[in-house]
Short mmCIF file of C-alpha atoms and ligand atoms in Angstrom, two decimals:
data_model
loop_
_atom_site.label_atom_id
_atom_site.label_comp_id
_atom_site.label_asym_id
_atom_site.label_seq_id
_atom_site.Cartn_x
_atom_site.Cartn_y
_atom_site.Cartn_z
CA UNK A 296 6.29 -17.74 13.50
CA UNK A 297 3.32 -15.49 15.66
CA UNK A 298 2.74 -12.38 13.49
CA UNK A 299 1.09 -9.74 14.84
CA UNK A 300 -0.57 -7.17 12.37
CA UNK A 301 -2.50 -3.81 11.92
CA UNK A 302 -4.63 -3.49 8.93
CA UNK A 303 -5.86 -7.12 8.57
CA UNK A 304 -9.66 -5.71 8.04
CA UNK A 305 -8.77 -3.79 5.27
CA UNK A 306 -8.02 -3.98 1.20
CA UNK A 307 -4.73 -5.67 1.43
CA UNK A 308 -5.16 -7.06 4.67
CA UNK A 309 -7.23 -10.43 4.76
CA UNK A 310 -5.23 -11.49 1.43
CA UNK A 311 -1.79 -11.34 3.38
CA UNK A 312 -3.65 -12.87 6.83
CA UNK A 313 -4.83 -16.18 4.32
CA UNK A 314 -1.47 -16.23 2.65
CA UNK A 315 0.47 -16.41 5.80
CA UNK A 316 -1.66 -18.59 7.36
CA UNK A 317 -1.11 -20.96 3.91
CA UNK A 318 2.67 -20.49 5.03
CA UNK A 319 2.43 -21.93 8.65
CA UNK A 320 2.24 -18.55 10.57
CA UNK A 321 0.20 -18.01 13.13
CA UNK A 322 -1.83 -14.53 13.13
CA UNK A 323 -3.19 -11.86 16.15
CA UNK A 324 -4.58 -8.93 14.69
CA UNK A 325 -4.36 -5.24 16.23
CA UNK A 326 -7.45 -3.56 14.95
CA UNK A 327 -10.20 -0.67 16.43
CA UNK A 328 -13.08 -3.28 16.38
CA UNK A 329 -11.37 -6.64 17.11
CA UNK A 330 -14.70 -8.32 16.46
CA UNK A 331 -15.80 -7.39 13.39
CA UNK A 332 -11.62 -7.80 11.96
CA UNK A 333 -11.92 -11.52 12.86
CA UNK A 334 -15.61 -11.86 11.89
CA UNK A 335 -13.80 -11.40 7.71
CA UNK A 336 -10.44 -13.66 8.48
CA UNK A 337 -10.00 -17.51 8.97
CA UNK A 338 -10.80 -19.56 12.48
CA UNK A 339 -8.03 -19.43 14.71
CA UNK A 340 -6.94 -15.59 14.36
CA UNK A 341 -6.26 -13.85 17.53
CA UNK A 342 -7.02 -9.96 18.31
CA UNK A 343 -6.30 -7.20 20.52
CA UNK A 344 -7.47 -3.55 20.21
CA UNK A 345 -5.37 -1.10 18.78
CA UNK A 346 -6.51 2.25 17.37
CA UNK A 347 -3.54 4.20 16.48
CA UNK A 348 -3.84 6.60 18.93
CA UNK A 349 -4.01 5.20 22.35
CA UNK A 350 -0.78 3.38 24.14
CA UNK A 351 0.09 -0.13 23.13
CA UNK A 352 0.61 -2.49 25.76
CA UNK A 353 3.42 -4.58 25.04
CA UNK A 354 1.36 -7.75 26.32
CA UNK A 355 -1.43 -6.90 22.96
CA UNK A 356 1.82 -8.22 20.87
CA UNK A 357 0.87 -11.79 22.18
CA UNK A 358 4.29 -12.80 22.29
CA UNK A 359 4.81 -11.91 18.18
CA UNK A 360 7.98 -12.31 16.62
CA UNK A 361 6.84 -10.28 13.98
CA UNK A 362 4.91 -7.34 13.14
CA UNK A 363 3.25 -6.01 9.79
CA UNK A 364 1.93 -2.63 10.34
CA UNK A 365 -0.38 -1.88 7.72
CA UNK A 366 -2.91 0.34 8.95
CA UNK A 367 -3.68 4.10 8.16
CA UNK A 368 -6.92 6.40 7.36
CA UNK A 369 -7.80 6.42 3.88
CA UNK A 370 -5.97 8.70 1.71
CA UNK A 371 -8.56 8.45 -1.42
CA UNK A 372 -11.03 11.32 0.20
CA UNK A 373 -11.46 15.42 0.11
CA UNK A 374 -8.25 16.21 1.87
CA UNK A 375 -10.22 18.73 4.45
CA UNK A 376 -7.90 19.90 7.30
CA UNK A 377 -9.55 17.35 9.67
CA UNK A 378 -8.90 14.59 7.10
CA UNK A 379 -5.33 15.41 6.42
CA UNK A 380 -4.61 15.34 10.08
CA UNK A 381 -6.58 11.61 10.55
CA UNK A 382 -4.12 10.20 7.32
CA UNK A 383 -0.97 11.68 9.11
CA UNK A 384 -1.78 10.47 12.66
CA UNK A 385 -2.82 7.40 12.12
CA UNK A 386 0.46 6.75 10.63
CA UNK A 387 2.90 9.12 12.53
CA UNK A 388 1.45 8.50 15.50
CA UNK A 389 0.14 4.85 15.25
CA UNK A 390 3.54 3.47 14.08
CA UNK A 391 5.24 5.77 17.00
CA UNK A 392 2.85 3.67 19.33
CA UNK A 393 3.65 0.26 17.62
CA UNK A 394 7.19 0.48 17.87
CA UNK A 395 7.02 1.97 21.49
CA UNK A 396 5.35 -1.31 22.54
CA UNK A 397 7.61 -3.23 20.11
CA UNK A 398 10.62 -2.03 22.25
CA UNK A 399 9.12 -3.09 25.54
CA UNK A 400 7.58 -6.58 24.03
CA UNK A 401 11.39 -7.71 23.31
CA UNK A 402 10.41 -10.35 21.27
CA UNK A 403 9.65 -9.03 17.81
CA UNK A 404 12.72 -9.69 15.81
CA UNK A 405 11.08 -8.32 11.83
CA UNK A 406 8.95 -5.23 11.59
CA UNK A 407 7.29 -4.47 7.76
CA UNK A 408 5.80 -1.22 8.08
CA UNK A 409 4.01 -0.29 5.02
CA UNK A 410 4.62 3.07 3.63
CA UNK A 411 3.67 4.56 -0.11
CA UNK A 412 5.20 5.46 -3.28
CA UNK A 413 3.69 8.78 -2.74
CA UNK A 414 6.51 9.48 -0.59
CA UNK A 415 8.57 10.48 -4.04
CA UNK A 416 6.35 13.37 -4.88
CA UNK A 417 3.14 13.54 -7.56
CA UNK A 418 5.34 15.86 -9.93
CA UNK A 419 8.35 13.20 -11.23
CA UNK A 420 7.24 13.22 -15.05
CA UNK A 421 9.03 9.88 -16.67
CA UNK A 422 12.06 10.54 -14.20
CA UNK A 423 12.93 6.42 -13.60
CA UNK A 424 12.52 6.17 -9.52
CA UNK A 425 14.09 3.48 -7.38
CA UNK A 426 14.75 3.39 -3.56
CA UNK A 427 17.74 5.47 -4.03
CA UNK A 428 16.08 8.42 -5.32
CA UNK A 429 14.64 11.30 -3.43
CA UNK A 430 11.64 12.13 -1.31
CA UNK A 431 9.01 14.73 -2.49
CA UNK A 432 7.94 17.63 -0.73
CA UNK A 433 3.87 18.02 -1.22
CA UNK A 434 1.11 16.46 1.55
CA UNK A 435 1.93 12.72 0.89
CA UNK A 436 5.32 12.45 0.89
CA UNK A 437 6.06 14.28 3.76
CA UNK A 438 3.71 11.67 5.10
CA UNK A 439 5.42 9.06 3.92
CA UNK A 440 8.17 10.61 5.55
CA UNK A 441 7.59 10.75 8.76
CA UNK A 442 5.75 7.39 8.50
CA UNK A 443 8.69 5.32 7.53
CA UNK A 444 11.17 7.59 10.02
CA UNK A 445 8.69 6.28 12.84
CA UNK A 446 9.22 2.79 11.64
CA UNK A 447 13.20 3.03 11.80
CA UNK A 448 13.15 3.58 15.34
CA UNK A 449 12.76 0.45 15.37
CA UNK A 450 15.90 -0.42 13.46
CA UNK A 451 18.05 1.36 16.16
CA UNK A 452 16.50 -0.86 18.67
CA UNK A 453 18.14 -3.99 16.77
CA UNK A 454 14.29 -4.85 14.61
CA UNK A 455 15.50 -5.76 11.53
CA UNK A 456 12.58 -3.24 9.65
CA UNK A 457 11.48 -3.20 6.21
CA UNK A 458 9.32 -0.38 4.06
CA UNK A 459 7.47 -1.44 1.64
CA UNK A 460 6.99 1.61 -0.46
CA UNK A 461 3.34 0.29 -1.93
CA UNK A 462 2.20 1.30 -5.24
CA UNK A 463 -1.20 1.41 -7.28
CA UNK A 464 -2.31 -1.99 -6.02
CA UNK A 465 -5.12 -3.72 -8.52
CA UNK A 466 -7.86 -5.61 -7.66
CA UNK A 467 -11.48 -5.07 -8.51
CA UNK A 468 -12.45 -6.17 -5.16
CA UNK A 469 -10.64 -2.13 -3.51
CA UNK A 470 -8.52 0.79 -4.46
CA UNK A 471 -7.88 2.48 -7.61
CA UNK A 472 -9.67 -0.21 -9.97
CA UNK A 473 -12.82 -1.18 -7.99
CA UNK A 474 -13.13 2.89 -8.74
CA UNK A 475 -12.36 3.13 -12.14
CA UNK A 476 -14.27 0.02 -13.44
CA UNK A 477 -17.68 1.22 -13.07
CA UNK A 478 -16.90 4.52 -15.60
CA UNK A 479 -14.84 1.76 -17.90
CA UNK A 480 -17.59 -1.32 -17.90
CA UNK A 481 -20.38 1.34 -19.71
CA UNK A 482 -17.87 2.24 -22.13
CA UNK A 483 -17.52 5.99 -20.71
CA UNK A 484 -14.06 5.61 -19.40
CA UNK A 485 -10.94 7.66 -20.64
CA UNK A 486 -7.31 8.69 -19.39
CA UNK A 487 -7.62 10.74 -16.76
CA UNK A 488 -6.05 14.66 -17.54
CA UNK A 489 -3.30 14.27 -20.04
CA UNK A 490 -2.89 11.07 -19.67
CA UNK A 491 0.96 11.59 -19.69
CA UNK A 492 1.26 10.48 -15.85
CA UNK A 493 3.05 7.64 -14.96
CA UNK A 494 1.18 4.75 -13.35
CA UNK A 495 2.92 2.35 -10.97
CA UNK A 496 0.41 -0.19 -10.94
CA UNK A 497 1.00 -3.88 -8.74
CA UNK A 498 -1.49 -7.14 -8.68
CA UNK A 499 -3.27 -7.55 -5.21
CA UNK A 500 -1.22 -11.18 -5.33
CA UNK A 501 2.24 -9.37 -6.25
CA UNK A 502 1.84 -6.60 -3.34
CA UNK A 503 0.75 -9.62 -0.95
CA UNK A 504 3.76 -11.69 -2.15
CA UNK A 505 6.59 -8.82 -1.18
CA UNK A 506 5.13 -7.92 1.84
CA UNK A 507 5.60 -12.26 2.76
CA UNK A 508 8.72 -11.71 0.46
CA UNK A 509 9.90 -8.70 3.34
CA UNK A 510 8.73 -10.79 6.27
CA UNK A 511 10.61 -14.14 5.13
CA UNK A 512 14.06 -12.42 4.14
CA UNK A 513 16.43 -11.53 6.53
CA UNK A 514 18.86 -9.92 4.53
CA UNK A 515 16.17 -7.61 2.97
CA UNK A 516 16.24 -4.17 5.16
CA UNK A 517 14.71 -0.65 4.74
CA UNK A 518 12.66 0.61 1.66
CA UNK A 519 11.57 -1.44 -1.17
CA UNK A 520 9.56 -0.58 -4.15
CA UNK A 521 6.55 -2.71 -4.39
CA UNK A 522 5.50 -2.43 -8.02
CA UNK A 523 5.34 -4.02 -10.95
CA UNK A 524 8.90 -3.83 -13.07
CA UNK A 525 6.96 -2.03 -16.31
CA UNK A 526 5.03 1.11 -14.72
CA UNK A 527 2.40 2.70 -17.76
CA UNK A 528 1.35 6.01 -18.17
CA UNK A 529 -2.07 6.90 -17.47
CA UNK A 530 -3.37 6.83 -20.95
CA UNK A 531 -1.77 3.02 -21.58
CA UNK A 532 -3.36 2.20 -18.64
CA UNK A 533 -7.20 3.17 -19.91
CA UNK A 534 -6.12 1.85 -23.33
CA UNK A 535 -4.85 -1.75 -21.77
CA UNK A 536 -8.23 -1.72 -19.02
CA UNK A 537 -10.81 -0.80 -21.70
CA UNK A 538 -8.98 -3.18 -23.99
CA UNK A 539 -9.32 -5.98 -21.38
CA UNK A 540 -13.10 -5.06 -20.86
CA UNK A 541 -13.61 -4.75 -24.62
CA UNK A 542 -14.97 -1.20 -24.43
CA UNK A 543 -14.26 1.70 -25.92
CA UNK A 544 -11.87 3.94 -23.65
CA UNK A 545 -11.81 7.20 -25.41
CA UNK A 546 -13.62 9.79 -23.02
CA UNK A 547 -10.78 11.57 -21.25
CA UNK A 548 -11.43 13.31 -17.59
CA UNK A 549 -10.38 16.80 -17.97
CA UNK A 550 -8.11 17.66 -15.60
CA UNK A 551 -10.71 20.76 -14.25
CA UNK A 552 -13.56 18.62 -13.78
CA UNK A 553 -10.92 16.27 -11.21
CA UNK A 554 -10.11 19.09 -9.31
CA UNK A 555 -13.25 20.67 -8.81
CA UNK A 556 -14.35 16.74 -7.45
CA UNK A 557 -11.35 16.13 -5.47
CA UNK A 558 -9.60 19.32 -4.85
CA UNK A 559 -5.94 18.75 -4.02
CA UNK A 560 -6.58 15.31 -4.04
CA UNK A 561 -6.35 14.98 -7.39
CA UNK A 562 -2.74 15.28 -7.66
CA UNK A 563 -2.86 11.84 -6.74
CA UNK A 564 -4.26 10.49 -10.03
CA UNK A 565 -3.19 13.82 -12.00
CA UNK A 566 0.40 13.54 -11.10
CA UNK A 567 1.92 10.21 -10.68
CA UNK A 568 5.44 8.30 -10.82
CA UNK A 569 7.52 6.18 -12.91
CA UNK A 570 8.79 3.67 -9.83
CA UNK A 571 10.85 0.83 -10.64
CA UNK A 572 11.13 -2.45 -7.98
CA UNK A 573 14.62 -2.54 -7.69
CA UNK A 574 15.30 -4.24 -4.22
CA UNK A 575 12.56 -6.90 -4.84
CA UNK A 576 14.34 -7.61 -8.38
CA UNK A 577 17.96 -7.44 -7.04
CA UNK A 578 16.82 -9.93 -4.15
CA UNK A 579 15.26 -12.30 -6.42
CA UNK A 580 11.63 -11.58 -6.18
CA UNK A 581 9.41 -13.05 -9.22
CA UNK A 582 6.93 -11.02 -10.01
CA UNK A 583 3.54 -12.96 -10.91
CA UNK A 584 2.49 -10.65 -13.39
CA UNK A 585 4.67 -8.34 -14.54
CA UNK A 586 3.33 -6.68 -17.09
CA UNK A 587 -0.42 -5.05 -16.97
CA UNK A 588 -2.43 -6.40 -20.09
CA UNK A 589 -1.63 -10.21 -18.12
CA UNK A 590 -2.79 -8.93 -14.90
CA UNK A 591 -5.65 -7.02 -15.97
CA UNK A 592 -7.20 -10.19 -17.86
CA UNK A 593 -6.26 -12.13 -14.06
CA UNK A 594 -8.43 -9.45 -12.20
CA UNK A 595 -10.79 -8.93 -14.70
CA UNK A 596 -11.66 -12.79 -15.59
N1 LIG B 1152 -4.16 -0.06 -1.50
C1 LIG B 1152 -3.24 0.63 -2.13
O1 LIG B 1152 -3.27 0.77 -3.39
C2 LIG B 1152 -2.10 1.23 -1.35
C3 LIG B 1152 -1.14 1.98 -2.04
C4 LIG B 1152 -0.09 2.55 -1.34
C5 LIG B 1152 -0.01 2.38 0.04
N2 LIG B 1152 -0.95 1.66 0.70
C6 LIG B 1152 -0.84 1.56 2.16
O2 LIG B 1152 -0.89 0.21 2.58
C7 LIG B 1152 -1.63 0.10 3.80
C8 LIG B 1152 -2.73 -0.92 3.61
O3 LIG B 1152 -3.53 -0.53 2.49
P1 LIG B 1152 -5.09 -0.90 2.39
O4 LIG B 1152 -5.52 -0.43 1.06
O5 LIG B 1152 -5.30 -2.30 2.81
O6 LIG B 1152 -5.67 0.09 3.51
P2 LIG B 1152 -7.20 0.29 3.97
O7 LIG B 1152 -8.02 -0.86 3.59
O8 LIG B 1152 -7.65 1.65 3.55
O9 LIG B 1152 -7.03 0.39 5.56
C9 LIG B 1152 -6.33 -0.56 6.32
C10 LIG B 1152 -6.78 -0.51 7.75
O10 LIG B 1152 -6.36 0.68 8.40
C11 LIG B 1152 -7.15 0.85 9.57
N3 LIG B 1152 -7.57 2.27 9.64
C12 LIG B 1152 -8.31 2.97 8.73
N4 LIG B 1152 -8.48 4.25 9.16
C13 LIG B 1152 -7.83 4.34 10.35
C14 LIG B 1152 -7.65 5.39 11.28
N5 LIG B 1152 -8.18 6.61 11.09
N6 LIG B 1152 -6.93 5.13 12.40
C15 LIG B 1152 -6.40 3.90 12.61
N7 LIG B 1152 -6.54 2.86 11.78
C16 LIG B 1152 -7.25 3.09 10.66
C17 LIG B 1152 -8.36 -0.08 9.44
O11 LIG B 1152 -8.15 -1.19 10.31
P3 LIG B 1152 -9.07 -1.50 11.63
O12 LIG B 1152 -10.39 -0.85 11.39
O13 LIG B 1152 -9.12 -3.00 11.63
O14 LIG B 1152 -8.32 -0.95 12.78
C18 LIG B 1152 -8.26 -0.54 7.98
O15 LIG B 1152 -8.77 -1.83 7.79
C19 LIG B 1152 -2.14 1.50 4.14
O16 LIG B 1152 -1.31 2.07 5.10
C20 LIG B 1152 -2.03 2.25 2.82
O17 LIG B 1152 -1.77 3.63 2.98
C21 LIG B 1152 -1.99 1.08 0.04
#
């Protein structure tokens, strides 16, 4: 089928475009800078401009049948007023947009509109989460809120609409580990403030495979936990990356030093949650790598 998607020029992005393309779809990207999006993706990608903020025509679908909506500002940066209002917007208000157009297109028929874990709140200790549980209340999950409530519109107009709820995705090529491995490779690396805070962590090639998984299923429907089935606190995860690096991992990052870096940002890596993948297990989904030391020594090889 034609999918038409947001985000291809990012992290996660040109690993789903290759992977659908693998699966027979055909792919037209919405991005700010059509040009340089399909300068990174296979021959025979389409584009149209899309920036978030400025009114979707319906024709810039190309006829899709599907969309996967995966753009959004950064969220790892010094949440300054101006910044915090760029990572709500271009989510708010870009998936407001999508579906707007979506409605007047009349032909897409799935929707996968990703959306973040952060949505359950930095501050859930070991407290097992799944999509039943509830929202948070600080900067991210309200977010995350009024992300995914933009993407149910669509539901009410008869778009069968997914949200993947996207955890710590690994991969040394972006995110959370193409950060941490410099620190980790010269042996300075350490759990980051107590340690205590969960991590749920996902493979690049697990995150790619339930956002297909989402797309391909039509009984699948509203949130879904994309993360790996055993989440790790923060200090297992130094122990299992320094382990997989073979290098000592015993310098902690006191919790001061993060703020002072990131400010409120922090809470990100200082708090954390203990998410579970429910749907994607209940539905059938195999998970690649499950557990971390296997998928470290993937990514890491
Ligand atoms: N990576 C993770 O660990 C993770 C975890 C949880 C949730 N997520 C969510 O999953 C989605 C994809 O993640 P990712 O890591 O691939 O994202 P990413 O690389 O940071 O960004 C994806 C794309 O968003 C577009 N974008 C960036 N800033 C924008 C802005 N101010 N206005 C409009 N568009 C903007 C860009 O596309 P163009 O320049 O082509 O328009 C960019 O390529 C994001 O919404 C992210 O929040 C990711």
């Amino acid at each position: 089928m034609k999918v038409a998607m947001t985000g291809a020029s990012g992290f996660l992005g040109p690993a789903l475009v290759q992977r659908l393309l693998e699966r027979g779809h055909e792919v037209h990207v919405l991005a700010r800078n059509v040009e340089r999006a399909l300068k990174g993706l296979p021959p025979g990608v389409t584009g149209s401009f899309f920036d978030a903020a400025t009114p979707l025509s319906p024709d810039a679908l190309g006829g899709a049948e599907a969309v996967v909506h995966l753009a959004g500002e950064p969220v790892a940066q010094r949440w300054t007023e101006r910044a915090r209002q760029r990572i709500r917007d271009s989510r708010v208000v870009g998936t407001r947009l999508l579906v707007e157009a979506m409605r007047a297109a009349g032909t897409v028929k799935h929707f996968v509109s990703a959306s973040a874990i952060g949505i359950y709140g930095s501050d859930r200790g070991a407290e097992p989460l799944t999509e039943n549980s509830s929202p948070g209340e600080d900067f991210l999950a309200q977010v995350c809120r009024a992300w995914e409530a933009e993407a149910l519109e669509a539901a009410a107009e008869g778009i069968r609409t997914v949200v993947p709820r996207i955890g710590v995705v690994l991969h040394p090529e972006g995110g959370a580990l193409k950060q941490m491995l410099p620190a980790f490779r010269w042996g300075v690396g350490g759990r980051m403030g107590s340690g205590k805070q969960y991590m749920s962590w996902v493979h690049r090639d697990d995150t790619v495979g339930l956002l297909l998984f989402a797309l391909e299923r039509p009984e699948l429907r509203g949130p879904i936990n994309v993360t790996a089935p055993e989440p790790v606190t923060n200090a297992d995860f130094s122990r299992a990356l320094g382990a997989a690096l073979k290098r000592p991992a015993v310098l902690p990052v006191p919790s001061l030093a993060l703020k002072a870096v990131l400010g409120e940002m922090s809470e990100v890596v200082l708090g954390g949650q203990r998410v579970l993948p429910r749907q994607a297990q209940e539905a059938g989904y195999h998970f690649q790598y499950p557990e971390l030391p296997g998928a470290l020594r993937a990514l890491l090889e």
